[in-house]
Amino acid sequence: MRSTSALTAAAATAAATATCLALALPALPAAAATPAPGKPDLGRFYGQKIKWAACEPAAQNLPEDVTKDKDVVCGKVTVPLDYAHPGGDTLDLALMKVKASGDKRGSLLVNFGGPGGAGVSGLAGSKKDFGYVGKGYDVVGFDPRGVGLSEPVSCGERPDPEGADGAEDAAALLRQLREAAARCDKESGPVLQHMGTVNVSRDLDVMRQALGDKKLNYLGFSYGTRLGAVYTAQFPKKVGRMVLDGVDTLTENVEEQGLVGAEGRQTALDNFLLWCTKNAGCVFGEDSRAARETMVKIVKDLDAYPLRAMDGQEFTGQDVVSVLGTALYSRQAWPALSQALGGLLADGDPRALLRMGGALGERPEAPQGARAEVPEDNADAALMAVNCADDPDRPDAKEVEREVGRIQREFEEASPVFGKSMLTPVLLCFGRPAGTDYIRDDVRDVDTPKFLLVGTRGDPATPYRWTEETAKRLGSSAVVLDNKGDGHTGYFGSKCVKAKVDAFLLYKELPKNGSSCAAE
């Protein structure tokens, strides 16, 4: 594969509205040292220097305040497609840096989760949230391999996992899934076979060296905590100040993770509807049970009869589910979500929901020679690719055919609203090669400096028990901060959590293991 030299902005997400164009390929010097016997020579990658330059607003569709900020720059790091054969094809990983506003003590690499979340757009949309910690660090966001501007993967159309209760339907679904796997390979190219957290962790270490840091200072959210945990096992001597917020599981397979996600999102939706029906003017009325039934009906009706815009684009029930899944992560978004759903129910107008999902707005024309846009399904395709690559369990065709009806019923029972969307990535692992067993077997009892894990009691995506389980696996180096509040992760929603995380990153003031932050 050729190194990507230019890409253009993707469709915006709820967290941010843009991504960053990769810049010119940095020169890769010759190997700095002879590698250990039997190990591939990575010296040319570890010897590179990042060429930072101003982000280009016309090509990157970044917010105006970001592109005009002289302290915001964009660059890229080149990594091997296959670490076992570093002399072969390479990938360019897009980065954005917000320069430290005070005395710099290094770089802070940030991963916003997913898997499949673009870190460049994430940092562009949340730059102000890192203002305090940015006094002491260059804050750096990056698009992992296969994501955003870093050789994005795609699968095209996805199969519909509904309606396979009988053996004949199950067999048809299996054919669909095999065809979907083949489409993923065709649309994505070679990078799809080299996804997964183990490779992204190795990319992270190349970034650390290219940034000029002896140790990795890192803040990972949600899936980013899995990435951080894998890094502690792969590079224990390179761990600096590390915070993992919204702690992911290291042991549960993709089916179990999907069920937990469906249950968590349904609980958050129920809590939102209860809150709404207790407030005057709620479009769902005053009965929370009736509101839940209405929400299910909205999704099913729009899936059967989508709204159609003048340009022919459709707005389906799954589009509603997508917006809900993002908005429910933070209670701060609930009033806006209530108003947006009011517009849909009262007037059949989805525009406010589309704005919440980042689907409105002009896209800039791509510069000549650049890829027209990041595929719209990139986040979903990358999520599938990484989760499948991280999971060694892969049932054979007979087992899938026998169990698919049961799995569908379990997801529907876990959430009549989110069950379908959470099931699809699980089924898409069928037909893909079995993933690594490294995370499940070897990421444990790490020998690193102490680092901080933040778990939120009311987290709809990463339940608090995962924080406890992961901390136990990682051993005495893991220190747990118990956030008693709601929402996905704690740093952006809790002043207490933010203060304690910043104090650790800046001053190495680590909370006592098991200490807590009250709900706000």
PDB file of N, CA, C and O in Angstrom, residues 6-50:
ATOM      1  N   ALA A   6      -2.742  12.706   1.032  1.00  0.00           N
ATOM      2  CA  ALA A   6      -3.747  13.753   1.193  1.00  0.00           C
ATOM      3  C   ALA A   6      -5.106  13.108   1.315  1.00  0.00           C
ATOM      4  O   ALA A   6      -5.449  12.219   0.575  1.00  0.00           O
ATOM      5  N   LEU A   7      -5.877  13.558   2.307  1.00  0.00           N
ATOM      6  CA  LEU A   7      -7.252  13.106   2.485  1.00  0.00           C
ATOM      7  C   LEU A   7      -8.097  14.324   2.820  1.00  0.00           C
ATOM      8  O   LEU A   7      -7.588  15.350   3.242  1.00  0.00           O
ATOM      9  N   THR A   8      -9.400  14.177   2.693  1.00  0.00           N
ATOM     10  CA  THR A   8     -10.250  15.319   2.981  1.00  0.00           C
ATOM     11  C   THR A   8     -11.179  15.047   4.126  1.00  0.00           C
ATOM     12  O   THR A   8     -11.210  13.964   4.679  1.00  0.00           O
ATOM     13  N   ALA A   9     -11.930  16.050   4.486  1.00  0.00           N
ATOM     14  CA  ALA A   9     -12.757  15.984   5.681  1.00  0.00           C
ATOM     15  C   ALA A   9     -13.866  14.966   5.529  1.00  0.00           C
ATOM     16  O   ALA A   9     -14.386  14.737   4.460  1.00  0.00           O
ATOM     17  N   ALA A  10     -14.235  14.353   6.648  1.00  0.00           N
ATOM     18  CA  ALA A  10     -15.327  13.383   6.688  1.00  0.00           C
ATOM     19  C   ALA A  10     -16.612  14.068   7.092  1.00  0.00           C
ATOM     20  O   ALA A  10     -16.638  15.230   7.460  1.00  0.00           O
ATOM     21  N   ALA A  11     -17.684  13.295   7.052  1.00  0.00           N
ATOM     22  CA  ALA A  11     -18.922  13.775   7.641  1.00  0.00           C
ATOM     23  C   ALA A  11     -18.690  14.017   9.113  1.00  0.00           C
ATOM     24  O   ALA A  11     -18.033  13.242   9.774  1.00  0.00           O
ATOM     25  N   ALA A  12     -19.232  15.099   9.626  1.00  0.00           N
ATOM     26  CA  ALA A  12     -18.953  15.448  11.023  1.00  0.00           C
ATOM     27  C   ALA A  12     -19.695  14.536  11.961  1.00  0.00           C
ATOM     28  O   ALA A  12     -20.718  13.990  11.639  1.00  0.00           O
ATOM     29  N   THR A  13     -19.180  14.390  13.178  1.00  0.00           N
ATOM     30  CA  THR A  13     -19.820  13.602  14.222  1.00  0.00           C
ATOM     31  C   THR A  13     -20.410  14.524  15.256  1.00  0.00           C
ATOM     32  O   THR A  13     -20.233  15.737  15.202  1.00  0.00           O
ATOM     33  N   ALA A  14     -21.102  13.963  16.275  1.00  0.00           N
ATOM     34  CA  ALA A  14     -21.699  14.799  17.302  1.00  0.00           C
ATOM     35  C   ALA A  14     -20.655  15.454  18.166  1.00  0.00           C
ATOM     36  O   ALA A  14     -20.851  16.529  18.702  1.00  0.00           O
ATOM     37  N   ALA A  15     -19.558  14.796  18.339  1.00  0.00           N
ATOM     38  CA  ALA A  15     -18.503  15.348  19.180  1.00  0.00           C
ATOM     39  C   ALA A  15     -17.785  16.493  18.503  1.00  0.00           C
ATOM     40  O   ALA A  15     -17.275  17.392  19.155  1.00  0.00           O
ATOM     41  N   ALA A  16     -17.677  16.462  17.169  1.00  0.00           N
ATOM     42  CA  ALA A  16     -16.975  17.509  16.449  1.00  0.00           C
ATOM     43  C   ALA A  16     -17.429  17.459  15.008  1.00  0.00           C
ATOM     44  O   ALA A  16     -18.024  16.497  14.565  1.00  0.00           O
ATOM     45  N   THR A  17     -17.125  18.482  14.258  1.00  0.00           N
ATOM     46  CA  THR A  17     -17.657  18.568  12.909  1.00  0.00           C
ATOM     47  C   THR A  17     -16.632  18.413  11.820  1.00  0.00           C
ATOM     48  O   THR A  17     -16.900  18.733  10.678  1.00  0.00           O
ATOM     49  N   ALA A  18     -15.450  17.940  12.160  1.00  0.00           N
ATOM     50  CA  ALA A  18     -14.453  17.863  11.103  1.00  0.00           C
ATOM     51  C   ALA A  18     -13.326  16.948  11.444  1.00  0.00           C
ATOM     52  O   ALA A  18     -13.193  16.496  12.551  1.00  0.00           O
ATOM     53  N   THR A  19     -12.528  16.686  10.423  1.00  0.00           N
ATOM     54  CA  THR A  19     -11.279  15.967  10.619  1.00  0.00           C
ATOM     55  C   THR A  19     -10.155  16.762  10.011  1.00  0.00           C
ATOM     56  O   THR A  19     -10.363  17.846   9.485  1.00  0.00           O
ATOM     57  N   CYS A  20      -8.941  16.234  10.071  1.00  0.00           N
ATOM     58  CA  CYS A  20      -7.770  17.016   9.666  1.00  0.00           C
ATOM     59  C   CYS A  20      -7.061  16.377   8.481  1.00  0.00           C
ATOM     60  O   CYS A  20      -6.908  15.178   8.444  1.00  0.00           O
ATOM     61  N   LEU A  21      -6.669  17.190   7.529  1.00  0.00           N
ATOM     62  CA  LEU A  21      -5.975  16.690   6.338  1.00  0.00           C
ATOM     63  C   LEU A  21      -4.572  16.261   6.688  1.00  0.00           C
ATOM     64  O   LEU A  21      -3.841  16.971   7.339  1.00  0.00           O
ATOM     65  N   ALA A  22      -4.194  15.056   6.246  1.00  0.00           N
ATOM     66  CA  ALA A  22      -2.817  14.618   6.458  1.00  0.00           C
ATOM     67  C   ALA A  22      -1.877  15.458   5.610  1.00  0.00           C
ATOM     68  O   ALA A  22      -2.203  15.833   4.496  1.00  0.00           O
ATOM     69  N   LEU A  23      -0.694  15.755   6.149  1.00  0.00           N
ATOM     70  CA  LEU A  23       0.254  16.626   5.470  1.00  0.00           C
ATOM     71  C   LEU A  23       1.302  15.818   4.732  1.00  0.00           C
ATOM     72  O   LEU A  23       1.197  14.608   4.594  1.00  0.00           O
ATOM     73  N   ALA A  24       2.347  16.507   4.261  1.00  0.00           N
ATOM     74  CA  ALA A  24       3.355  15.843   3.451  1.00  0.00           C
ATOM     75  C   ALA A  24       4.060  14.754   4.232  1.00  0.00           C
ATOM     76  O   ALA A  24       4.263  14.867   5.428  1.00  0.00           O
ATOM     77  N   LEU A  25       4.421  13.695   3.557  1.00  0.00           N
ATOM     78  CA  LEU A  25       5.077  12.549   4.167  1.00  0.00           C
ATOM     79  C   LEU A  25       6.408  12.946   4.791  1.00  0.00           C
ATOM     80  O   LEU A  25       7.261  13.510   4.121  1.00  0.00           O
ATOM     81  N   PRO A  26       6.604  12.699   6.115  1.00  0.00           N
ATOM     82  CA  PRO A  26       7.879  13.034   6.726  1.00  0.00           C
ATOM     83  C   PRO A  26       8.967  12.089   6.240  1.00  0.00           C
ATOM     84  O   PRO A  26       8.727  10.923   5.956  1.00  0.00           O
ATOM     85  N   ALA A  27      10.168  12.628   6.142  1.00  0.00           N
ATOM     86  CA  ALA A  27      11.296  11.798   5.720  1.00  0.00           C
ATOM     87  C   ALA A  27      11.587  10.745   6.767  1.00  0.00           C
ATOM     88  O   ALA A  27      11.590  11.030   7.960  1.00  0.00           O
ATOM     89  N   LEU A  28      11.810   9.511   6.319  1.00  0.00           N
ATOM     90  CA  LEU A  28      12.118   8.425   7.225  1.00  0.00           C
ATOM     91  C   LEU A  28      13.602   8.104   7.112  1.00  0.00           C
ATOM     92  O   LEU A  28      14.052   7.569   6.102  1.00  0.00           O
ATOM     93  N   PRO A  29      14.380   8.444   8.133  1.00  0.00           N
ATOM     94  CA  PRO A  29      15.813   8.208   8.043  1.00  0.00           C
ATOM     95  C   PRO A  29      16.143   6.732   8.098  1.00  0.00           C
ATOM     96  O   PRO A  29      15.304   5.902   8.445  1.00  0.00           O
ATOM     97  N   ALA A  30      17.372   6.429   7.769  1.00  0.00           N
ATOM     98  CA  ALA A  30      17.830   5.040   7.844  1.00  0.00           C
ATOM     99  C   ALA A  30      17.806   4.567   9.279  1.00  0.00           C
ATOM    100  O   ALA A  30      17.754   5.353  10.222  1.00  0.00           O
ATOM    101  N   ALA A  31      17.825   3.259   9.465  1.00  0.00           N
ATOM    102  CA  ALA A  31      17.767   2.675  10.804  1.00  0.00           C
ATOM    103  C   ALA A  31      18.859   3.248  11.682  1.00  0.00           C
ATOM    104  O   ALA A  31      20.013   3.359  11.288  1.00  0.00           O
ATOM    105  N   ALA A  32      18.457   3.624  12.921  1.00  0.00           N
ATOM    106  CA  ALA A  32      19.404   4.255  13.833  1.00  0.00           C
ATOM    107  C   ALA A  32      20.268   3.223  14.531  1.00  0.00           C
ATOM    108  O   ALA A  32      21.335   3.534  15.030  1.00  0.00           O
ATOM    109  N   ALA A  33      19.798   2.006  14.625  1.00  0.00           N
ATOM    110  CA  ALA A  33      20.559   0.987  15.349  1.00  0.00           C
ATOM    111  C   ALA A  33      20.205  -0.377  14.800  1.00  0.00           C
ATOM    112  O   ALA A  33      19.169  -0.569  14.170  1.00  0.00           O
ATOM    113  N   THR A  34      21.048  -1.320  15.046  1.00  0.00           N
ATOM    114  CA  THR A  34      20.807  -2.690  14.599  1.00  0.00           C
ATOM    115  C   THR A  34      19.756  -3.334  15.489  1.00  0.00           C
ATOM    116  O   THR A  34      19.881  -3.310  16.721  1.00  0.00           O
ATOM    117  N   PRO A  35      18.678  -3.895  14.939  1.00  0.00           N
ATOM    118  CA  PRO A  35      17.638  -4.491  15.773  1.00  0.00           C
ATOM    119  C   PRO A  35      18.134  -5.761  16.449  1.00  0.00           C
ATOM    120  O   PRO A  35      19.118  -6.375  16.027  1.00  0.00           O
ATOM    121  N   ALA A  36      17.421  -6.143  17.511  1.00  0.00           N
ATOM    122  CA  ALA A  36      17.765  -7.383  18.207  1.00  0.00           C
ATOM    123  C   ALA A  36      17.577  -8.557  17.262  1.00  0.00           C
ATOM    124  O   ALA A  36      16.751  -8.516  16.348  1.00  0.00           O
ATOM    125  N   PRO A  37      18.366  -9.621  17.445  1.00  0.00           N
ATOM    126  CA  PRO A  37      18.260 -10.790  16.568  1.00  0.00           C
ATOM    127  C   PRO A  37      16.830 -11.324  16.516  1.00  0.00           C
ATOM    128  O   PRO A  37      16.182 -11.495  17.552  1.00  0.00           O
ATOM    129  N   GLY A  38      16.334 -11.555  15.317  1.00  0.00           N
ATOM    130  CA  GLY A  38      15.005 -12.116  15.150  1.00  0.00           C
ATOM    131  C   GLY A  38      13.882 -11.094  15.179  1.00  0.00           C
ATOM    132  O   GLY A  38      12.732 -11.441  14.959  1.00  0.00           O
ATOM    133  N   LYS A  39      14.200  -9.812  15.455  1.00  0.00           N
ATOM    134  CA  LYS A  39      13.166  -8.789  15.523  1.00  0.00           C
ATOM    135  C   LYS A  39      13.249  -7.884  14.298  1.00  0.00           C
ATOM    136  O   LYS A  39      14.337  -7.528  13.854  1.00  0.00           O
ATOM    137  N   PRO A  40      12.088  -7.465  13.756  1.00  0.00           N
ATOM    138  CA  PRO A  40      12.096  -6.587  12.582  1.00  0.00           C
ATOM    139  C   PRO A  40      12.749  -5.244  12.909  1.00  0.00           C
ATOM    140  O   PRO A  40      12.684  -4.761  14.038  1.00  0.00           O
ATOM    141  N   ASP A  41      13.372  -4.652  11.922  1.00  0.00           N
ATOM    142  CA  ASP A  41      14.050  -3.370  12.079  1.00  0.00           C
ATOM    143  C   ASP A  41      13.022  -2.242  11.916  1.00  0.00           C
ATOM    144  O   ASP A  41      12.534  -1.992  10.815  1.00  0.00           O
ATOM    145  N   LEU A  42      12.718  -1.526  13.007  1.00  0.00           N
ATOM    146  CA  LEU A  42      11.764  -0.420  12.988  1.00  0.00           C
ATOM    147  C   LEU A  42      12.457   0.933  13.116  1.00  0.00           C
ATOM    148  O   LEU A  42      11.800   1.956  13.337  1.00  0.00           O
ATOM    149  N   GLY A  43      13.773   0.944  12.972  1.00  0.00           N
ATOM    150  CA  GLY A  43      14.535   2.155  13.235  1.00  0.00           C
ATOM    151  C   GLY A  43      14.116   3.340  12.404  1.00  0.00           C
ATOM    152  O   GLY A  43      14.085   4.473  12.883  1.00  0.00           O
ATOM    153  N   ARG A  44      13.746   3.125  11.130  1.00  0.00           N
ATOM    154  CA  ARG A  44      13.381   4.256  10.278  1.00  0.00           C
ATOM    155  C   ARG A  44      12.074   4.899  10.713  1.00  0.00           C
ATOM    156  O   ARG A  44      11.842   6.080  10.457  1.00  0.00           O
ATOM    157  N   PHE A  45      11.220   4.135  11.389  1.00  0.00           N
ATOM    158  CA  PHE A  45       9.971   4.705  11.890  1.00  0.00           C
ATOM    159  C   PHE A  45      10.209   5.444  13.210  1.00  0.00           C
ATOM    160  O   PHE A  45       9.660   6.518  13.444  1.00  0.00           O
ATOM    161  N   TYR A  46      11.033   4.868  14.071  1.00  0.00           N
ATOM    162  CA  TYR A  46      11.313   5.508  15.347  1.00  0.00           C
ATOM    163  C   TYR A  46      12.247   6.704  15.189  1.00  0.00           C
ATOM    164  O   TYR A  46      12.379   7.508  16.109  1.00  0.00           O
ATOM    165  N   GLY A  47      12.885   6.843  14.047  1.00  0.00           N
ATOM    166  CA  GLY A  47      13.779   7.969  13.837  1.00  0.00           C
ATOM    167  C   GLY A  47      13.141   9.165  13.168  1.00  0.00           C
ATOM    168  O   GLY A  47      13.792  10.189  12.980  1.00  0.00           O
ATOM    169  N   GLN A  48      11.850   9.090  12.808  1.00  0.00           N
ATOM    170  CA  GLN A  48      11.233  10.175  12.052  1.00  0.00           C
ATOM    171  C   GLN A  48      10.886  11.370  12.940  1.00  0.00           C
ATOM    172  O   GLN A  48      10.713  11.248  14.158  1.00  0.00           O
ATOM    173  N   LYS A  49      10.799  12.525  12.320  1.00  0.00           N
ATOM    174  CA  LYS A  49      10.379  13.754  12.975  1.00  0.00           C
ATOM    175  C   LYS A  49       9.106  14.261  12.295  1.00  0.00           C
ATOM    176  O   LYS A  49       8.985  14.216  11.071  1.00  0.00           O
ATOM    177  N   ILE A  50       8.186  14.749  13.083  1.00  0.00           N
ATOM    178  CA  ILE A  50       6.915  15.224  12.537  1.00  0.00           C
ATOM    179  C   ILE A  50       7.099  16.615  11.940  1.00  0.00           C
ATOM    180  O   ILE A  50       7.699  17.492  12.559  1.00  0.00           O
TER     181      ILE A  50
END
